[in-house]
Short mmCIF file of C-alpha atoms in Angstrom, two decimals:
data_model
loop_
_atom_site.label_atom_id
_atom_site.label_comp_id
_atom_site.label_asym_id
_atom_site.label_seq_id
_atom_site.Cartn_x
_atom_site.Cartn_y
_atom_site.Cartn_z
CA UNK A 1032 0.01 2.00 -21.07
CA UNK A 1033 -1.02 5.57 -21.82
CA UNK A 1034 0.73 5.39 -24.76
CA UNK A 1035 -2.11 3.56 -26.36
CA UNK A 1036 -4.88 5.95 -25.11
CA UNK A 1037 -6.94 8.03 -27.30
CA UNK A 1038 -6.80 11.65 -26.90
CA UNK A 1039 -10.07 12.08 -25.01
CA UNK A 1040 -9.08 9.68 -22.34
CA UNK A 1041 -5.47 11.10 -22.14
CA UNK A 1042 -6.99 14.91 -21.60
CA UNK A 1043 -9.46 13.89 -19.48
CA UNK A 1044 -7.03 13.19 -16.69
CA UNK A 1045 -6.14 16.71 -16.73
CA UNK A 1046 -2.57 15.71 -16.42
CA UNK A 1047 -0.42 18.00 -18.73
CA UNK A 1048 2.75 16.38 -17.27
CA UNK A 1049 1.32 13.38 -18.75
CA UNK A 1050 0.03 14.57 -21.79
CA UNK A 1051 3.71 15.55 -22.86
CA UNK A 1052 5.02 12.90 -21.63
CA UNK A 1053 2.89 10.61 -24.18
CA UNK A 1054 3.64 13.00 -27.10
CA UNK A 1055 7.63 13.02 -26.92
CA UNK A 1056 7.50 9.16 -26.54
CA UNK A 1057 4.84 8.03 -29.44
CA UNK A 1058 7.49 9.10 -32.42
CA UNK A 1059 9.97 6.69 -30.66
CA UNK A 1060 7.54 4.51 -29.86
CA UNK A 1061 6.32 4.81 -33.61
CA UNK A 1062 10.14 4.50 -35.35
CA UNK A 1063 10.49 1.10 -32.98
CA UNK A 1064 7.83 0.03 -34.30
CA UNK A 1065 8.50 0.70 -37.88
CA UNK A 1066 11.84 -1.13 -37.66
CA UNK A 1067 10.61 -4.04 -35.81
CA UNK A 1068 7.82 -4.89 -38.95
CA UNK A 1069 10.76 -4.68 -41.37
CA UNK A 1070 12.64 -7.28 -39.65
CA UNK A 1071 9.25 -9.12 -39.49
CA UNK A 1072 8.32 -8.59 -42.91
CA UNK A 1073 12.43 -9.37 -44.12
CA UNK A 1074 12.08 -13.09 -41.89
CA UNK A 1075 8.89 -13.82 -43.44
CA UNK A 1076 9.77 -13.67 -46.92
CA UNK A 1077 12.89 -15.99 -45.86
CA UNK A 1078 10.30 -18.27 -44.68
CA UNK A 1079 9.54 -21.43 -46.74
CA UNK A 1080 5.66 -20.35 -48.12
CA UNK A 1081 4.72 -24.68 -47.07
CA UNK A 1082 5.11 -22.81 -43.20
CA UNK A 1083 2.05 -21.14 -43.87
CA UNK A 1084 2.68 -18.56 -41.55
CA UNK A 1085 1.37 -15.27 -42.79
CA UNK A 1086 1.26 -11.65 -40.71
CA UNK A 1087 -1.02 -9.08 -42.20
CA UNK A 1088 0.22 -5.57 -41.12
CA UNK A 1089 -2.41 -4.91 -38.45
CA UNK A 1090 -1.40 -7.90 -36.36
CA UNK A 1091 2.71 -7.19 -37.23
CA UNK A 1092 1.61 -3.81 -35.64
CA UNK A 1093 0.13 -5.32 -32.13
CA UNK A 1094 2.38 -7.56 -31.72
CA UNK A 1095 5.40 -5.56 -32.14
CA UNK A 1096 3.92 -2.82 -29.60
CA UNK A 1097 2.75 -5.71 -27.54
CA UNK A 1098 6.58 -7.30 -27.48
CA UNK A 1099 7.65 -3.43 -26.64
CA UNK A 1100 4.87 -2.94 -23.85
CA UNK A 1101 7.33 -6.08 -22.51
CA UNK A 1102 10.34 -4.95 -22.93
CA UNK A 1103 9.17 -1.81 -21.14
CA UNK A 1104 7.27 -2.82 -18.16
CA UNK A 1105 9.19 -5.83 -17.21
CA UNK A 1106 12.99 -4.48 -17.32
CA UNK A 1107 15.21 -3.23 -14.58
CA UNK A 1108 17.41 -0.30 -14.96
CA UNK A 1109 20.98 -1.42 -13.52
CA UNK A 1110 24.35 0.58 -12.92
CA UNK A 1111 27.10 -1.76 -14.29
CA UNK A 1112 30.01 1.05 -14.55
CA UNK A 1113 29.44 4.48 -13.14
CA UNK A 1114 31.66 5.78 -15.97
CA UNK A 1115 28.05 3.67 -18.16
CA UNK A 1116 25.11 4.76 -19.09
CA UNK A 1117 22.28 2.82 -17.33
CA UNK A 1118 21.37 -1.36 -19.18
CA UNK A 1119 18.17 -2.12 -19.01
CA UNK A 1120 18.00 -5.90 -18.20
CA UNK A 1121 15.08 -8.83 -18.59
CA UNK A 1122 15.97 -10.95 -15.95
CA UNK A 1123 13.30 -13.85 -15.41
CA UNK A 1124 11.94 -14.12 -12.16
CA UNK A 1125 12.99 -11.19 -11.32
CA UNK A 1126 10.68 -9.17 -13.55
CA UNK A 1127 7.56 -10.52 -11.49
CA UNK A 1128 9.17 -8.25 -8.06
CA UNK A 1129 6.63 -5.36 -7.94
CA UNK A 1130 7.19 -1.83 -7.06
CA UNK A 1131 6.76 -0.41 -3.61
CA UNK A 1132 6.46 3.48 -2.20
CA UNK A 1133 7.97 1.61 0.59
CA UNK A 1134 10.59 -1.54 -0.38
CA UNK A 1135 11.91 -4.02 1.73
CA UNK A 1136 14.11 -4.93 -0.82
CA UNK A 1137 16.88 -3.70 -3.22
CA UNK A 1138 18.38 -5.10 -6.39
CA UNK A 1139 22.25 -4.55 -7.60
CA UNK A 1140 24.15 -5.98 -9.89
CA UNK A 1141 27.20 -7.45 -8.48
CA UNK A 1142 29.57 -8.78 -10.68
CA UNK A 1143 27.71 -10.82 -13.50
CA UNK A 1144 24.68 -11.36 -11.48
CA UNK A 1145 21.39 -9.66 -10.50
CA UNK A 1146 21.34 -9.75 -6.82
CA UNK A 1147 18.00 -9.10 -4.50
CA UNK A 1148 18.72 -8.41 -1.07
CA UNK A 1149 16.49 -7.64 2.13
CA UNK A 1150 16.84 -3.94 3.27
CA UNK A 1151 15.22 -5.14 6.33
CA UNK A 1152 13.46 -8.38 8.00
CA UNK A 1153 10.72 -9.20 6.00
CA UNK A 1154 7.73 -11.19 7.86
CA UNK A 1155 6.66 -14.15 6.18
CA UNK A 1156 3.15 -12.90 5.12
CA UNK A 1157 4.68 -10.00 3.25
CA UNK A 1158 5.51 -9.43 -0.33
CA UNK A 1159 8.92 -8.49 -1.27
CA UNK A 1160 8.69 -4.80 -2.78
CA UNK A 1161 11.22 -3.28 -4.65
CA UNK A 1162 12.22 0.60 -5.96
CA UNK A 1163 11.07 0.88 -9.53
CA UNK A 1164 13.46 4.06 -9.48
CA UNK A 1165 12.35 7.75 -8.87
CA UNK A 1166 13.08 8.92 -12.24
CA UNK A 1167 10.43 6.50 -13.38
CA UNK A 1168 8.18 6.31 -10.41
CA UNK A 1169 7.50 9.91 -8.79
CA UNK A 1170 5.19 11.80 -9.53
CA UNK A 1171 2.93 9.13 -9.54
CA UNK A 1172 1.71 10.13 -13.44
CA UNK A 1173 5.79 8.87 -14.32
CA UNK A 1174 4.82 5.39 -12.92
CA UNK A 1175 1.88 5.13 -15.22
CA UNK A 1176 3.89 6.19 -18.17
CA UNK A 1177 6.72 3.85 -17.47
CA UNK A 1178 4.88 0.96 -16.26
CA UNK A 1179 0.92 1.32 -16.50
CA UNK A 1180 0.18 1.58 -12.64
CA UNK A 1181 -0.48 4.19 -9.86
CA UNK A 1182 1.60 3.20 -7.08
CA UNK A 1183 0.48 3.47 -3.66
CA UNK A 1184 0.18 7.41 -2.23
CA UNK A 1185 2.20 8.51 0.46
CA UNK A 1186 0.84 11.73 2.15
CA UNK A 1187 4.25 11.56 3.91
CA UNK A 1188 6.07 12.12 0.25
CA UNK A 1189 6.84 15.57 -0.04
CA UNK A 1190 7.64 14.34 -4.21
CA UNK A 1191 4.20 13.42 -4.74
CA UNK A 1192 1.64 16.27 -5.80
CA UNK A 1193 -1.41 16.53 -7.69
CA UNK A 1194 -1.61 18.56 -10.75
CA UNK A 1195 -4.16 21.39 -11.08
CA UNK A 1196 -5.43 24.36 -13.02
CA UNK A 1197 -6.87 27.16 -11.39
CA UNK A 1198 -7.70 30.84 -13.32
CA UNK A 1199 -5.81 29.36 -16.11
CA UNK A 1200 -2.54 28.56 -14.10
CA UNK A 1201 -1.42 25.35 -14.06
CA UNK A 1202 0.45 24.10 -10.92
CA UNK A 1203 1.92 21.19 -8.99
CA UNK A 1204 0.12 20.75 -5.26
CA UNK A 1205 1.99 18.76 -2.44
CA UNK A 1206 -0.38 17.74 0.63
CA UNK A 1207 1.03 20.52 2.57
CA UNK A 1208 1.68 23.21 0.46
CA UNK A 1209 -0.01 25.43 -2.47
CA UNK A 1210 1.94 27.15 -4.67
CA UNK A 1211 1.92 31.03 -4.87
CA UNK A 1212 0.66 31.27 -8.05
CA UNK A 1213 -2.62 29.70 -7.70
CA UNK A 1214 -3.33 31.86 -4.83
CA UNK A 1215 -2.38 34.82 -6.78
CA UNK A 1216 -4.66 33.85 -9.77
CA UNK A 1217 -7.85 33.01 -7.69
CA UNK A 1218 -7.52 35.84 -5.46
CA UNK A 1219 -7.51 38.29 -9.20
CA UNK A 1220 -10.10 36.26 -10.55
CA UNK A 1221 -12.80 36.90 -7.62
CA UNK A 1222 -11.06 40.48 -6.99
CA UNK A 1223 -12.63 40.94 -10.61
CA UNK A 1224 -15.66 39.36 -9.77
CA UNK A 1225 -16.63 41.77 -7.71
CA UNK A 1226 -15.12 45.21 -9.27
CA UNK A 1227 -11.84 45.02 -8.06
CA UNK A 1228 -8.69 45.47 -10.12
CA UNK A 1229 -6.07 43.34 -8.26
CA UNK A 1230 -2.48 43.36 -10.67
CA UNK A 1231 0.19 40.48 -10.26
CA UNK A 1232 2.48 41.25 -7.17
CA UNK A 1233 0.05 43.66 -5.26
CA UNK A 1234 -2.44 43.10 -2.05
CA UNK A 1235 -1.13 41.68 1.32
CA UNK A 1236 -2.85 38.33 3.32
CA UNK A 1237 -4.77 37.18 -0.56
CA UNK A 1238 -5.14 33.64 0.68
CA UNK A 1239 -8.29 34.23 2.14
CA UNK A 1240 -10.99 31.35 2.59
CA UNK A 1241 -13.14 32.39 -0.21
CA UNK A 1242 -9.41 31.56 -2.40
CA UNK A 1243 -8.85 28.40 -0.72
CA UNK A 1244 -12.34 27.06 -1.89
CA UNK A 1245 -11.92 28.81 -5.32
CA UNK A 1246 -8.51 26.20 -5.76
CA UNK A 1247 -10.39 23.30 -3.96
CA UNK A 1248 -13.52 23.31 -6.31
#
């Protein structure tokens, strides 16, 4: 999970999205993982010393963020109330249904039980692909947060888009569509270039080719 990343790694996907997404989780990550070591560290000194079971910090420290990495990856958000806040639930067998851009299958919970259903007649040969949830799965860098994956890219997705920074701008691009910003910024940039003062809001027709390949490179 990029949680665990080191700051080169995390910076060079030139993902801010991500970036902050990775900084306003480690603190709870961090305060988890504090509290899960003192219950560790409280059952071990209950232990009978003959058990000879002994955790040094280091490996109470993996394996809590490794039981956490678990919990995280492998639960399902479910609606039981609408008037409720969202349970996340561990459900075996379930937990091994991977995410699809596009499912064939959907998951409710209906009554006391977590119930699968086809969405649509699924060929023998094919997996059975659920919805991981948009608020966890799109963009694409959400996935990776939540569950350590890129999920397949659909050009036909208007919610997917690529992150970029042109001329100091940073933007979101779809696969038909570039924000006005980034055209703005690389049409000052070579304006400037070559002795022209262009201001914010001024010039008509500035998405010229020479712009387009100043945002593609």
């Amino acid at each position: 999970l990029p949680i665990h990343w080191s700051p080169d790694i995390l910076q060079s996907t030139r993902c801010q999205a991500l970036e902050l997404a990775v900084d306003s989780a480690y603190f709870g990550r961090a305060n988890a993982v504090a509290d899960l070591i003192d219950g560790l560290n409280k059952m071990c000194a209950d232990l009978d010393p003959s058990t000879g079971i002994e955790l040094k910090k280091d490996d109470m420290s993996a394996l809590c963020n490794d039981s956490l990495d678990i919990v995280q990856t492998r639960t399902c958000r479910v609606i039981a109330d609408e008037s409720m806040a969202p349970m996340r639930i561990l459900a075996p067998v379930f937990d091994f249904l991977n995410h699809g851009t596009n499912p064939n299958a959907g998951f409710a919970l209906e009554s006391d039980l977590l119930v699968v259903r086809a969405t649509r007649d699924i060929l023998p040969t094919e997996e059975i692909l659920i919805d991981y949830g948009e608020s966890s799965t799109v963009p694409a860098w959400r996935c990776l947060t939540s569950y350590g994956f890129l999920p397949d890219f659909d050009e036909g997705d208007e919610r997917n888009a690529v992150e970029i920074l042109v001329d100091g701008v940073r933007a979101n691009v779809g696969g038909d569509s570039v924000p006005f910003e980034l055209v703005e910024a690389a049409a000052i940039r070579l304006a400037r270039e070559d002795g022209i003062t262009l201001e914010e809001g001024e010039g008509e027709n500035i998405f010229t080719s020479a712009v387009a390949l100043r945002i593609a490179d």
